[in-house]
Short mmCIF file of C-alpha atoms in Angstrom, two decimals:
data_model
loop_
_atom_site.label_atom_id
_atom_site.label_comp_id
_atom_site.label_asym_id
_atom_site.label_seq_id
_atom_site.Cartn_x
_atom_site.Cartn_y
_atom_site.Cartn_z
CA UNK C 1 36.63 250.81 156.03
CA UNK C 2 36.36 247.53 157.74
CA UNK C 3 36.96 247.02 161.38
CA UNK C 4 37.66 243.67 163.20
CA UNK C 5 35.87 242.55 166.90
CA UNK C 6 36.92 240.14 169.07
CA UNK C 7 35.76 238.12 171.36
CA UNK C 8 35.91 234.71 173.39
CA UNK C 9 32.21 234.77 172.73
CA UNK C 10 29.39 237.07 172.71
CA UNK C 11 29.99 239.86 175.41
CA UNK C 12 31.80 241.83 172.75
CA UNK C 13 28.28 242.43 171.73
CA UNK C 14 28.65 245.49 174.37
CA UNK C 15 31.20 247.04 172.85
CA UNK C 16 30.07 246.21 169.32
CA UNK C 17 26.92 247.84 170.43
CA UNK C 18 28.49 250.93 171.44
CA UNK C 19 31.16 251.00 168.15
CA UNK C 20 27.63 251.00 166.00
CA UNK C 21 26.34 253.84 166.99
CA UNK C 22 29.53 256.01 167.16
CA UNK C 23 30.73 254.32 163.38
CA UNK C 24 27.10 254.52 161.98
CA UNK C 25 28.51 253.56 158.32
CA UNK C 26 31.56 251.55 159.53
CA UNK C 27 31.30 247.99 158.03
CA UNK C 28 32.26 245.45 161.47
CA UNK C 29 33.44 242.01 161.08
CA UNK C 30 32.56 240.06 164.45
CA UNK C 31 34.17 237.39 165.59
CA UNK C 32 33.13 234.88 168.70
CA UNK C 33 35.26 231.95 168.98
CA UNK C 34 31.93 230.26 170.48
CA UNK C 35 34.05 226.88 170.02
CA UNK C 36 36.55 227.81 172.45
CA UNK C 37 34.59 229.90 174.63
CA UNK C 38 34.89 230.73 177.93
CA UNK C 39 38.67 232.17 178.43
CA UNK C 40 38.61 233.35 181.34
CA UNK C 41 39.38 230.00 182.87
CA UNK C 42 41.95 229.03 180.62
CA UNK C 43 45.55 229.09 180.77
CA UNK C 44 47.77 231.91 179.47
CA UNK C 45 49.32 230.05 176.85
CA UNK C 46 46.14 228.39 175.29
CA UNK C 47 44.18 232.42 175.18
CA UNK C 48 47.56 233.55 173.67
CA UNK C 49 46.95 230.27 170.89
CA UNK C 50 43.63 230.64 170.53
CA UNK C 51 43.63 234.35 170.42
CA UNK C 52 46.28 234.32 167.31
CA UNK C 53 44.06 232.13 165.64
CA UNK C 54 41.36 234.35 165.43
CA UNK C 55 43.51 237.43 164.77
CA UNK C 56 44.41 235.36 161.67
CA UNK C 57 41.29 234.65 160.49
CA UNK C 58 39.77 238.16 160.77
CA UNK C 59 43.00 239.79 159.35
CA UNK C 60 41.82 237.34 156.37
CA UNK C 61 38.97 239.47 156.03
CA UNK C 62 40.50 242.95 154.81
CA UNK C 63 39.80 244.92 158.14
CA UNK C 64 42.01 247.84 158.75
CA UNK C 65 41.50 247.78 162.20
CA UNK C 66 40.67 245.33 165.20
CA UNK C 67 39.14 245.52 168.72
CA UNK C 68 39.81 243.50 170.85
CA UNK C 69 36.55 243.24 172.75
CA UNK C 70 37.68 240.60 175.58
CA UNK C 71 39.43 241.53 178.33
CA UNK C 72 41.21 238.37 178.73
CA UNK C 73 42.47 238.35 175.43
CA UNK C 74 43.26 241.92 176.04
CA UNK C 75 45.34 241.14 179.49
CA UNK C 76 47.11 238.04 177.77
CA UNK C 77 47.71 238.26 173.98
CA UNK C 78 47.74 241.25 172.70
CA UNK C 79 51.54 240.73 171.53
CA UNK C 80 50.49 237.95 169.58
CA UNK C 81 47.76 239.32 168.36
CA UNK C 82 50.00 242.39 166.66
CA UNK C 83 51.89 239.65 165.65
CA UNK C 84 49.39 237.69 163.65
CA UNK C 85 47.92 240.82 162.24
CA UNK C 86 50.29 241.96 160.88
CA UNK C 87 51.97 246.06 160.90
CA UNK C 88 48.60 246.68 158.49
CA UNK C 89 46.74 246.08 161.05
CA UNK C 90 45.73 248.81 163.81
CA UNK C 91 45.27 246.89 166.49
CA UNK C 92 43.24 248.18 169.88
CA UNK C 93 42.78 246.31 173.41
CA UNK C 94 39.92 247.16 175.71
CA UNK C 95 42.51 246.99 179.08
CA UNK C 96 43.81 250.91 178.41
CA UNK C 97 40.51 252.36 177.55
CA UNK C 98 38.93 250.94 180.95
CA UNK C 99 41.91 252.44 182.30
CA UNK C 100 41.52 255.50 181.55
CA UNK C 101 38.15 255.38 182.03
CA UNK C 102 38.17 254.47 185.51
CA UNK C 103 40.81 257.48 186.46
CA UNK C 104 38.72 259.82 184.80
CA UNK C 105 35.69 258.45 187.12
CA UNK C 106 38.12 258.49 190.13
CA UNK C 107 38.36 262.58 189.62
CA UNK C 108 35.23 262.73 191.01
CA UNK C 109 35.86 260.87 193.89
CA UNK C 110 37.71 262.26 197.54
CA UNK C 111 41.47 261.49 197.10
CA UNK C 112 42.12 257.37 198.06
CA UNK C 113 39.43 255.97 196.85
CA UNK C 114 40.03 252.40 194.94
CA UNK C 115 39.26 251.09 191.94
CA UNK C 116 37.36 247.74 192.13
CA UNK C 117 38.44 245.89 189.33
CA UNK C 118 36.08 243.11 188.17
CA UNK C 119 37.28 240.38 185.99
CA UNK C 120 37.64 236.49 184.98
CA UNK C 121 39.81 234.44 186.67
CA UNK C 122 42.66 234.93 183.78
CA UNK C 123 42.50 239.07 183.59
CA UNK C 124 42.47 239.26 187.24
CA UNK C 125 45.64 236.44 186.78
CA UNK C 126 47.73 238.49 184.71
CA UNK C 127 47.66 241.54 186.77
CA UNK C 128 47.51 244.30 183.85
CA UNK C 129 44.44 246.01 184.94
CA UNK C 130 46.36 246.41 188.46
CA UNK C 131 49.65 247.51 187.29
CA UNK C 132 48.34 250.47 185.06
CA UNK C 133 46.42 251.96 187.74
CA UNK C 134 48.68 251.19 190.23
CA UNK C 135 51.53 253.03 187.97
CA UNK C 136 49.41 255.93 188.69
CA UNK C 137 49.08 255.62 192.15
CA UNK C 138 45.87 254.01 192.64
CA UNK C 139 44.53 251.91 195.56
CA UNK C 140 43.12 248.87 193.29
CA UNK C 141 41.52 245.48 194.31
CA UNK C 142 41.30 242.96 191.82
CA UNK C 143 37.98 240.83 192.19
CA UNK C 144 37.67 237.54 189.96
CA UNK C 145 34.12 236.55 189.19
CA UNK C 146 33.72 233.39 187.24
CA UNK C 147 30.29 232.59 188.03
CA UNK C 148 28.59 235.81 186.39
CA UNK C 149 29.68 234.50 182.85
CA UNK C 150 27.61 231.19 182.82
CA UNK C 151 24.91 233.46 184.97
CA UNK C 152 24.50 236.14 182.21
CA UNK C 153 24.90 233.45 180.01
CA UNK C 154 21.59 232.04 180.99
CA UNK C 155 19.52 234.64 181.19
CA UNK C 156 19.56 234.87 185.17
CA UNK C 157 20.53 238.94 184.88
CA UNK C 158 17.70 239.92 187.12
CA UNK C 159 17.89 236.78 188.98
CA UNK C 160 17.94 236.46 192.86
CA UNK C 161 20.87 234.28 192.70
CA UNK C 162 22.55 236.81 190.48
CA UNK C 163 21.91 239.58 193.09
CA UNK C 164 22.88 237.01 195.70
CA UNK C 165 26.56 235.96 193.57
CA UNK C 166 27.28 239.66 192.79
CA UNK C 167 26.93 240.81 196.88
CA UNK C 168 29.71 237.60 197.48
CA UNK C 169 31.84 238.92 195.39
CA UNK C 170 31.76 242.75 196.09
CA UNK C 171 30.37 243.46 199.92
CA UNK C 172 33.41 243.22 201.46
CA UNK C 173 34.99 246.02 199.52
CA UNK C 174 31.71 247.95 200.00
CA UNK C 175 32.10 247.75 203.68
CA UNK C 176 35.40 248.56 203.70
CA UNK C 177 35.04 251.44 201.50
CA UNK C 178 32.03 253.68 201.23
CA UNK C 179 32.90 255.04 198.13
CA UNK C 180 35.35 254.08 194.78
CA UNK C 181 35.09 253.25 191.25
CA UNK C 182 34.06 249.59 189.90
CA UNK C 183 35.66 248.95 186.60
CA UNK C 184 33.56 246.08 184.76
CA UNK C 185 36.39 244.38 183.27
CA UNK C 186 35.14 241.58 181.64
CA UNK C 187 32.44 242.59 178.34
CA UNK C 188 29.94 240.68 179.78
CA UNK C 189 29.30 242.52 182.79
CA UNK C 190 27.37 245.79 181.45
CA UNK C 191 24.50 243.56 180.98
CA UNK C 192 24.70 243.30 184.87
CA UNK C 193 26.08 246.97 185.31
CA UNK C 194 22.54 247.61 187.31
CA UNK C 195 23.19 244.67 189.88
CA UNK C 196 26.45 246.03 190.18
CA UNK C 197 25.36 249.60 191.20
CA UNK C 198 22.48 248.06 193.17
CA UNK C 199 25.64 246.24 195.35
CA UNK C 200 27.66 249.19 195.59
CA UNK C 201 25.52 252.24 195.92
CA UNK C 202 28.41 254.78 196.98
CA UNK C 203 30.47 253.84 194.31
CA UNK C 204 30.95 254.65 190.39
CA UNK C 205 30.28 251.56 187.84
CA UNK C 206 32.45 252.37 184.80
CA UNK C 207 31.62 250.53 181.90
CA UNK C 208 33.98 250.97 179.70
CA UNK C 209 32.62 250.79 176.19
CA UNK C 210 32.58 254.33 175.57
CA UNK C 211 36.34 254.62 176.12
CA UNK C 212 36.61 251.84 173.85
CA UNK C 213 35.14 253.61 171.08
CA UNK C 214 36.63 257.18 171.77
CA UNK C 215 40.23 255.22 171.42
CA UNK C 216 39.01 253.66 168.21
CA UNK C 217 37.92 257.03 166.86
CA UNK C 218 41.29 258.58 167.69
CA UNK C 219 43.32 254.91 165.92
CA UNK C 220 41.30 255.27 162.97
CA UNK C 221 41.41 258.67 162.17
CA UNK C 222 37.88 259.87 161.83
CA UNK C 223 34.61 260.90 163.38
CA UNK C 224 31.50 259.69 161.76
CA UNK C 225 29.72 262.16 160.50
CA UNK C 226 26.21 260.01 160.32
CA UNK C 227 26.32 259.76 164.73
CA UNK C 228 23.25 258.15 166.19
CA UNK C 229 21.54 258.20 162.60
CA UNK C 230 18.91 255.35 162.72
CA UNK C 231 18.58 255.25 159.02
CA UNK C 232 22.70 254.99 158.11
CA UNK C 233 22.60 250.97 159.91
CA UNK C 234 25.87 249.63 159.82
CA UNK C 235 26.90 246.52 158.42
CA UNK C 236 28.11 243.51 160.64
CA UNK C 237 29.38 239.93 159.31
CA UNK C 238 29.41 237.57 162.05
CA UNK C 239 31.69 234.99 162.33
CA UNK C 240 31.25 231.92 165.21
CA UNK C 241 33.46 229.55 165.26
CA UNK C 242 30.83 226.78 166.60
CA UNK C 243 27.53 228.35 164.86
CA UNK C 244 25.28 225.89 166.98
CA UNK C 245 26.76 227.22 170.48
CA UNK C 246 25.59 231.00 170.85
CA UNK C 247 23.62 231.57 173.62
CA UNK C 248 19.98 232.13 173.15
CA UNK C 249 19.61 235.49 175.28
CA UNK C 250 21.66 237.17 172.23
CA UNK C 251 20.40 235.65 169.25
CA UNK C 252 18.23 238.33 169.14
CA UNK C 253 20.93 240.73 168.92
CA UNK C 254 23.04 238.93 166.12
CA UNK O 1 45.85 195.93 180.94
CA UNK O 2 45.79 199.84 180.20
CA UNK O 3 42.46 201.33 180.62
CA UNK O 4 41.74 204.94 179.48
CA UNK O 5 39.33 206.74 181.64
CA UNK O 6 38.03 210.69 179.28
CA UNK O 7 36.53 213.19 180.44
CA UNK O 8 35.75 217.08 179.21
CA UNK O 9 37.54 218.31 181.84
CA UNK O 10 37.79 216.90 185.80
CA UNK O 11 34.44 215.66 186.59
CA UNK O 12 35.11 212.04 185.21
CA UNK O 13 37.36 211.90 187.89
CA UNK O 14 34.57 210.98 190.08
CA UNK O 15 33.74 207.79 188.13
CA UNK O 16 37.59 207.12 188.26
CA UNK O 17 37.82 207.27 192.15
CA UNK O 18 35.37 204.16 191.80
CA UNK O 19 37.04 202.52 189.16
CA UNK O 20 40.28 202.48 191.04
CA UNK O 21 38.43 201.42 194.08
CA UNK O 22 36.92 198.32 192.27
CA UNK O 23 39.88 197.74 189.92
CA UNK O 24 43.24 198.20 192.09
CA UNK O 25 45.97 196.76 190.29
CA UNK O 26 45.05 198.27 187.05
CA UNK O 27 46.88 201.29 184.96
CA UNK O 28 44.68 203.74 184.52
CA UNK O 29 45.43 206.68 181.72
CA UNK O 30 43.13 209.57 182.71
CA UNK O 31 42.61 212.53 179.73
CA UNK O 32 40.74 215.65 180.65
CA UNK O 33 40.40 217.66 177.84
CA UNK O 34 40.56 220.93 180.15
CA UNK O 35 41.73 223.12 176.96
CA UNK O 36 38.13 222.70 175.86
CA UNK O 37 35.79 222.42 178.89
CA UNK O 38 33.02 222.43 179.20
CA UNK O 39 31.49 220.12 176.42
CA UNK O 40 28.00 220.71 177.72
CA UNK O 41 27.39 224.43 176.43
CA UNK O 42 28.55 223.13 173.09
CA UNK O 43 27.33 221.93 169.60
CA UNK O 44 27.03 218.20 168.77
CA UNK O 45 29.21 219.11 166.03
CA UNK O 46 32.23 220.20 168.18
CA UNK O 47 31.42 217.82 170.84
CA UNK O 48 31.73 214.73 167.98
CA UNK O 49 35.17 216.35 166.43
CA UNK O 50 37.12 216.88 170.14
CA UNK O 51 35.72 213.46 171.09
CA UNK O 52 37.46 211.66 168.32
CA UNK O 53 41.00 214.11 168.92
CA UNK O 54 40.60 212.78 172.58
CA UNK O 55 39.46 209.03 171.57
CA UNK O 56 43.08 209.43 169.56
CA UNK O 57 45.51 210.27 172.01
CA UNK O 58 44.17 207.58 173.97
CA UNK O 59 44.32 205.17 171.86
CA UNK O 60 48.47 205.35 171.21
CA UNK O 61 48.52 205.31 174.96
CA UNK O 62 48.30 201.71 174.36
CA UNK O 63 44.70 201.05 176.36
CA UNK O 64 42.85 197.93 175.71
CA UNK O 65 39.58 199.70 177.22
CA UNK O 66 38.16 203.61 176.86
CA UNK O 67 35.53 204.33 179.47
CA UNK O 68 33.74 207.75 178.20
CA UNK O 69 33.22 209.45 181.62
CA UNK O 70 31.50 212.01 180.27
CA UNK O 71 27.84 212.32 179.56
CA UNK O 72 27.68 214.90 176.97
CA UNK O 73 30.64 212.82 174.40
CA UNK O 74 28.83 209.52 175.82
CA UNK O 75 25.80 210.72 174.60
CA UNK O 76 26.81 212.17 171.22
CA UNK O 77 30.07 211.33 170.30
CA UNK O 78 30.34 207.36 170.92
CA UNK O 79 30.29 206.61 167.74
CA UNK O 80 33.10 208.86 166.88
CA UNK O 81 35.08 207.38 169.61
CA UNK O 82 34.43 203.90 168.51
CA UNK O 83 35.81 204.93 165.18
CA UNK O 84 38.61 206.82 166.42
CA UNK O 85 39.62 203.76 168.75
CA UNK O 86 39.60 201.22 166.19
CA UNK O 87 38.22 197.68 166.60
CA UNK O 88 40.84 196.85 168.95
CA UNK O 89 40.11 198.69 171.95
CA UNK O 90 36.62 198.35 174.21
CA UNK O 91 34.74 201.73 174.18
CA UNK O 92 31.95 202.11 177.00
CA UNK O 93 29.52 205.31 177.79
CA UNK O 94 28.23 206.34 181.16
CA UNK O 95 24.37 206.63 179.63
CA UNK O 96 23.65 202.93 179.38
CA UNK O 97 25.15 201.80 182.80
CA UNK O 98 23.41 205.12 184.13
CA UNK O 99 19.86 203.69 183.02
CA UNK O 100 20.79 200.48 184.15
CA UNK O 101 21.29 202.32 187.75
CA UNK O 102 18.33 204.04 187.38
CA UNK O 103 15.90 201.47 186.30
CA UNK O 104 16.87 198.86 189.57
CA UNK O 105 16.47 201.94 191.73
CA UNK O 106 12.95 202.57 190.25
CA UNK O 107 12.16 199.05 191.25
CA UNK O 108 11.55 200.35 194.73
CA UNK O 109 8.99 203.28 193.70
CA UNK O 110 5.46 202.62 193.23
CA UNK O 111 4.18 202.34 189.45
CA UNK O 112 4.42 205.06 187.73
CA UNK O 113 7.10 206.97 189.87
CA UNK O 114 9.39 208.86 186.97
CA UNK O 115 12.72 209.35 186.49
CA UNK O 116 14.49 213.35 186.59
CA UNK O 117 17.54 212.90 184.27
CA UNK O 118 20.06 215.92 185.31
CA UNK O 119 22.35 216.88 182.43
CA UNK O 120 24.21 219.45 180.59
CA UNK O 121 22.30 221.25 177.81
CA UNK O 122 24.27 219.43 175.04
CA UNK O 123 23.12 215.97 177.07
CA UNK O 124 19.80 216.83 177.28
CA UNK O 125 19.29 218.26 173.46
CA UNK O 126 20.87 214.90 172.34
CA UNK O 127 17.75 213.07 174.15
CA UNK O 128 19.66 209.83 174.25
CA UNK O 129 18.89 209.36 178.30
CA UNK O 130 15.51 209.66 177.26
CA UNK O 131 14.87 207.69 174.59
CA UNK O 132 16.52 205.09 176.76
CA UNK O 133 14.12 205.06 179.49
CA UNK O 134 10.96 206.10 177.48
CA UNK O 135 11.64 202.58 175.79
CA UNK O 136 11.50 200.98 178.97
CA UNK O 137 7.79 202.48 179.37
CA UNK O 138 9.32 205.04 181.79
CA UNK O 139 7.98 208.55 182.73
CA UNK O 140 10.81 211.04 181.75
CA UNK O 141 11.71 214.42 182.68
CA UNK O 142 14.88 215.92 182.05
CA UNK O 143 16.60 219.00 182.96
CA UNK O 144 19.66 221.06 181.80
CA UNK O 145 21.56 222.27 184.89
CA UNK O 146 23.96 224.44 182.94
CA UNK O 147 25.27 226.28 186.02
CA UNK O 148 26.11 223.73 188.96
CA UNK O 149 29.52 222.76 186.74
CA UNK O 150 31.15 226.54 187.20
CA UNK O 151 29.56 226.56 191.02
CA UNK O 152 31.12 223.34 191.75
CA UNK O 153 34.36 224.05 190.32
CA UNK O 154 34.47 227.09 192.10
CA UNK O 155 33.95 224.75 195.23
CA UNK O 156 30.57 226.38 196.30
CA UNK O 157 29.45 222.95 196.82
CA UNK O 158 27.69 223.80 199.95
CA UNK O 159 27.38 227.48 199.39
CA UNK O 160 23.70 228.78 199.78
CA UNK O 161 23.97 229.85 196.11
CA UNK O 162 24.25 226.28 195.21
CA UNK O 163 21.02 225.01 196.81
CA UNK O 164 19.42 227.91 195.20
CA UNK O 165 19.94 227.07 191.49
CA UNK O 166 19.14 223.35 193.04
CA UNK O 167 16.20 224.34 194.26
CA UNK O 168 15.13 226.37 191.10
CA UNK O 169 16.11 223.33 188.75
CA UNK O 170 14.31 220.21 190.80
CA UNK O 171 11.43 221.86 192.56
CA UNK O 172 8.74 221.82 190.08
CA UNK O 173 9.79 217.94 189.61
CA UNK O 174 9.49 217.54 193.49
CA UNK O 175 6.32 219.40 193.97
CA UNK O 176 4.31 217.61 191.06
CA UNK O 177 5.74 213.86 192.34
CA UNK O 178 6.59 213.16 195.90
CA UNK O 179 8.69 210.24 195.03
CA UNK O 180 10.89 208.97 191.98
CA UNK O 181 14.31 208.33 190.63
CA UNK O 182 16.52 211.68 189.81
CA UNK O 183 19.51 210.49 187.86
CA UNK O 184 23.10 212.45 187.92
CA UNK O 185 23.74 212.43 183.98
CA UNK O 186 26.92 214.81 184.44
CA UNK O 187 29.93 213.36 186.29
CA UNK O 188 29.91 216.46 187.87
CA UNK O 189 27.20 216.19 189.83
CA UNK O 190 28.14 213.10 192.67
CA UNK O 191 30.14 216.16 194.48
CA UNK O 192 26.49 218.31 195.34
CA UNK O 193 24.88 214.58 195.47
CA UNK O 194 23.93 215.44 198.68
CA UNK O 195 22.32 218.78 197.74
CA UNK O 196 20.23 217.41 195.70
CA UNK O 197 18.86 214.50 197.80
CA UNK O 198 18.10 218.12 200.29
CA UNK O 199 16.23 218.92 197.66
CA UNK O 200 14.29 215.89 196.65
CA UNK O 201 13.72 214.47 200.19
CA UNK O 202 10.81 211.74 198.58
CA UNK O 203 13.40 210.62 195.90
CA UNK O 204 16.37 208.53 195.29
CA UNK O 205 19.58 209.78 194.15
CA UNK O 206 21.21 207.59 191.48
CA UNK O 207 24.75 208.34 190.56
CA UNK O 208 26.36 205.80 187.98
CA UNK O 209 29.81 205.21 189.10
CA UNK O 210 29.13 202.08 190.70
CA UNK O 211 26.75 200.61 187.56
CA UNK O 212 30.21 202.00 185.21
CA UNK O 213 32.62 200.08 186.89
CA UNK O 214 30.10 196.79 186.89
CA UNK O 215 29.54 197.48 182.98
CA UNK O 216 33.85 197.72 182.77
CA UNK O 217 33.78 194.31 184.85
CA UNK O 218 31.84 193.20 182.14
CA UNK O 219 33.76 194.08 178.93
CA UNK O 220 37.23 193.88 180.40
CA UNK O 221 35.89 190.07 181.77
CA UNK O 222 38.24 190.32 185.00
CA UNK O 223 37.35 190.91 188.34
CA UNK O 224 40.14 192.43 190.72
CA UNK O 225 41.08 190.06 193.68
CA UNK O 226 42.37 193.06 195.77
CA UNK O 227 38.92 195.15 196.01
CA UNK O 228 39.20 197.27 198.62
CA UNK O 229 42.83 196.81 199.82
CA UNK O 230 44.78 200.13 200.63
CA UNK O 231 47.80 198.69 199.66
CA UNK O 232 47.33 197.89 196.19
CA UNK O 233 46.86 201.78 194.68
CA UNK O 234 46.65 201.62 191.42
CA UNK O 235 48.93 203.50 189.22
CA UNK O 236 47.12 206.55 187.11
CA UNK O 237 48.95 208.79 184.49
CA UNK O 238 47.23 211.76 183.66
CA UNK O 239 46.63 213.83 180.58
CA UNK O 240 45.48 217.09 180.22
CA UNK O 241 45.35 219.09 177.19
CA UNK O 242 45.52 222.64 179.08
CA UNK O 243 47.59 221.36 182.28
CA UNK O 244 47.10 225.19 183.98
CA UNK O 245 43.88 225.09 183.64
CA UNK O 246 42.57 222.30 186.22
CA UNK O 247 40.14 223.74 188.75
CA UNK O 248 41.94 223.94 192.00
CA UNK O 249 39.55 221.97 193.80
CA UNK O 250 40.37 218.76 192.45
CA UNK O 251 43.86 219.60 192.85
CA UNK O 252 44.55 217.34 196.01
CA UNK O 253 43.01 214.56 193.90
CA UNK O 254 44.88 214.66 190.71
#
């Protein structure tokens, strides 16, 4: 079986990262549209263009299923994703699972509490995130965080100025708010999940990988049998559309 | 007489506000290729290929002059442009006039002073700004400044973050030579010029609208009688190839 990830760029990696070791023998086709990378500052109608494209060109590869691995995509184009797939095609968003995720974190927390949702510009734009938990009668805030991309981008994870950027954008729901449940919404931000929970010490930080691959396990039907084997590696083709533009913290990932 | 002023995204708009102040009664036709911002994170490869698509829409805009406000295509992709443009339309960069600028300001330093070009990582890996000035016998250092683009178009222009990643980028430069020439090679950067005179107290600041608009003087062989009057605006039609996806600072401007 072949499964499809998606992503604006690299920070699928998390969630790839996580699908690898639950789908030990699973063969992955990655795509980063490193060419058209970052979405989150781009307008609805150019992620839903984009996003198609790349739906086509991974549905050109055989894969039975496809995660989307970027929560902007996710937010905006999943329609037209399905679309461009095709009905062959099982297609999965990351928006539900971090959903569900955060509720199940919010169990543990005294009735009220929020969910922090943190995002780009675009997710935080379309309002998804909001209007799922809010159907279930959740306090949410919706925090956009555009600078963390480039940040995490260059390497700054452990940075002062990351610290400093990350207490901007999240003190005043700290303050306001001893405790809650920060949803990373963007697939980037679990390699900053630490700076998060440094920031917000009451709180949960839900990353929501995990969920991710728990609602691929349930799409495609099976359980791998080979879980958290070292020696079953699986396979991964990567596909960038601008080879020359991935960022050099991953490199040693891909 | 048409004159087409490109940019990645918004930042050539600050060698435009010059432009318009030194040529009033000209039609400007500004294209910001915001579907595709930022060029600077890039390969030379995509840089050279969006270039050209840019260089063409210009062109049947019916310009008799391109100015390339953008360091990254002027330093990679001029070529492509020229090509793109055909013979019958005047393409200028922003390196040469920049080391123009930067050479008469290093005039006033004592021998030997060097000149900090500030860039984009795609500007700086094309090493055209050096080359330039290294020919000119010129001590060189320059440094990629991949994160003051997002903080500025977030308008944290005077945010304490800002002078941070300033501070981190120019200090070594500023503790190693007390004086020299630090040269803005990223249209961005004139908006946090002050910042980064804060940070290089010894130094001058050289930003190349002013050389740009001599070097159009130049090739376009007129010079405007109404410099400077208020009452002659002239009249600029803009082009962008994401239109909801302009940074809301610049929004007032455009």
């Amino acid at each position: 079986m072949k499964i499809g990830v998606f992503d604006s760029g690299v920070g699928g990696m998390t969630v790839l990262s996580e699908l690898r070791r639950r789908f030990a023998k699973t063969h992955f086709v990655y795509l980063g549209d490193t060419a058209h990378v970052p979405y989150g500052t781009k307008s609805s109608a150019q992620v839903r263009k984009l996003s198609a494209e790349c739906a086509r060109t991974l549905s050109a590869q055989g894969i039975s299923a496809l995660v989307v691995a970027c929560n902007t995509a996710s937010s905006l184009a999943l329609g037209e994703i399905r679309e461009a797939c095709g009905p062959g095609i099982q297609v999965l968003g990351v928006v539900e699972p971090g959903v569900s995720a955060a509720l199940e974190a919010l169990q543990q927390k005294p009735l009220g509490a929020p969910v922090l949702v943190l995002a780009t510009k675009a997710t935080v734009k379309s309002g998804l995130y909001g209007r799922l938990l809010r159907e279930k009668g959740v306090t949410v805030f919706e925090q956009a965080c555009p600078l963390l991309v480039p940040l995490i981008e260059e390497g700054w994870t452990d940075h002062p100025v990351l610290h400093q950027v990350v207490e901007e954008y999240v003190s005043s729901y700290r303050k306001s708010h001893p405790t809650g449940v920060a949803l990373l919404g963007c697939t980037h931000y679990p390699w900053i999940q630490e700076a998060f929970q440094r920031a917000l010490p009451g709180w949960t930080v839900v990353n929501s990988a995990q969920a991710i691959a728990s609602a691929l396990s349930c799409i495609v039907g099976t359980t791998d049998p080979s879980t958290g084997s070292r020696s079953q590696e699986s396979q991964v083709d990567w596909i960038f559309t601008d080879p020359d533009a991935i960022p050099e913290f991953v490199l040693p990932l891909a």
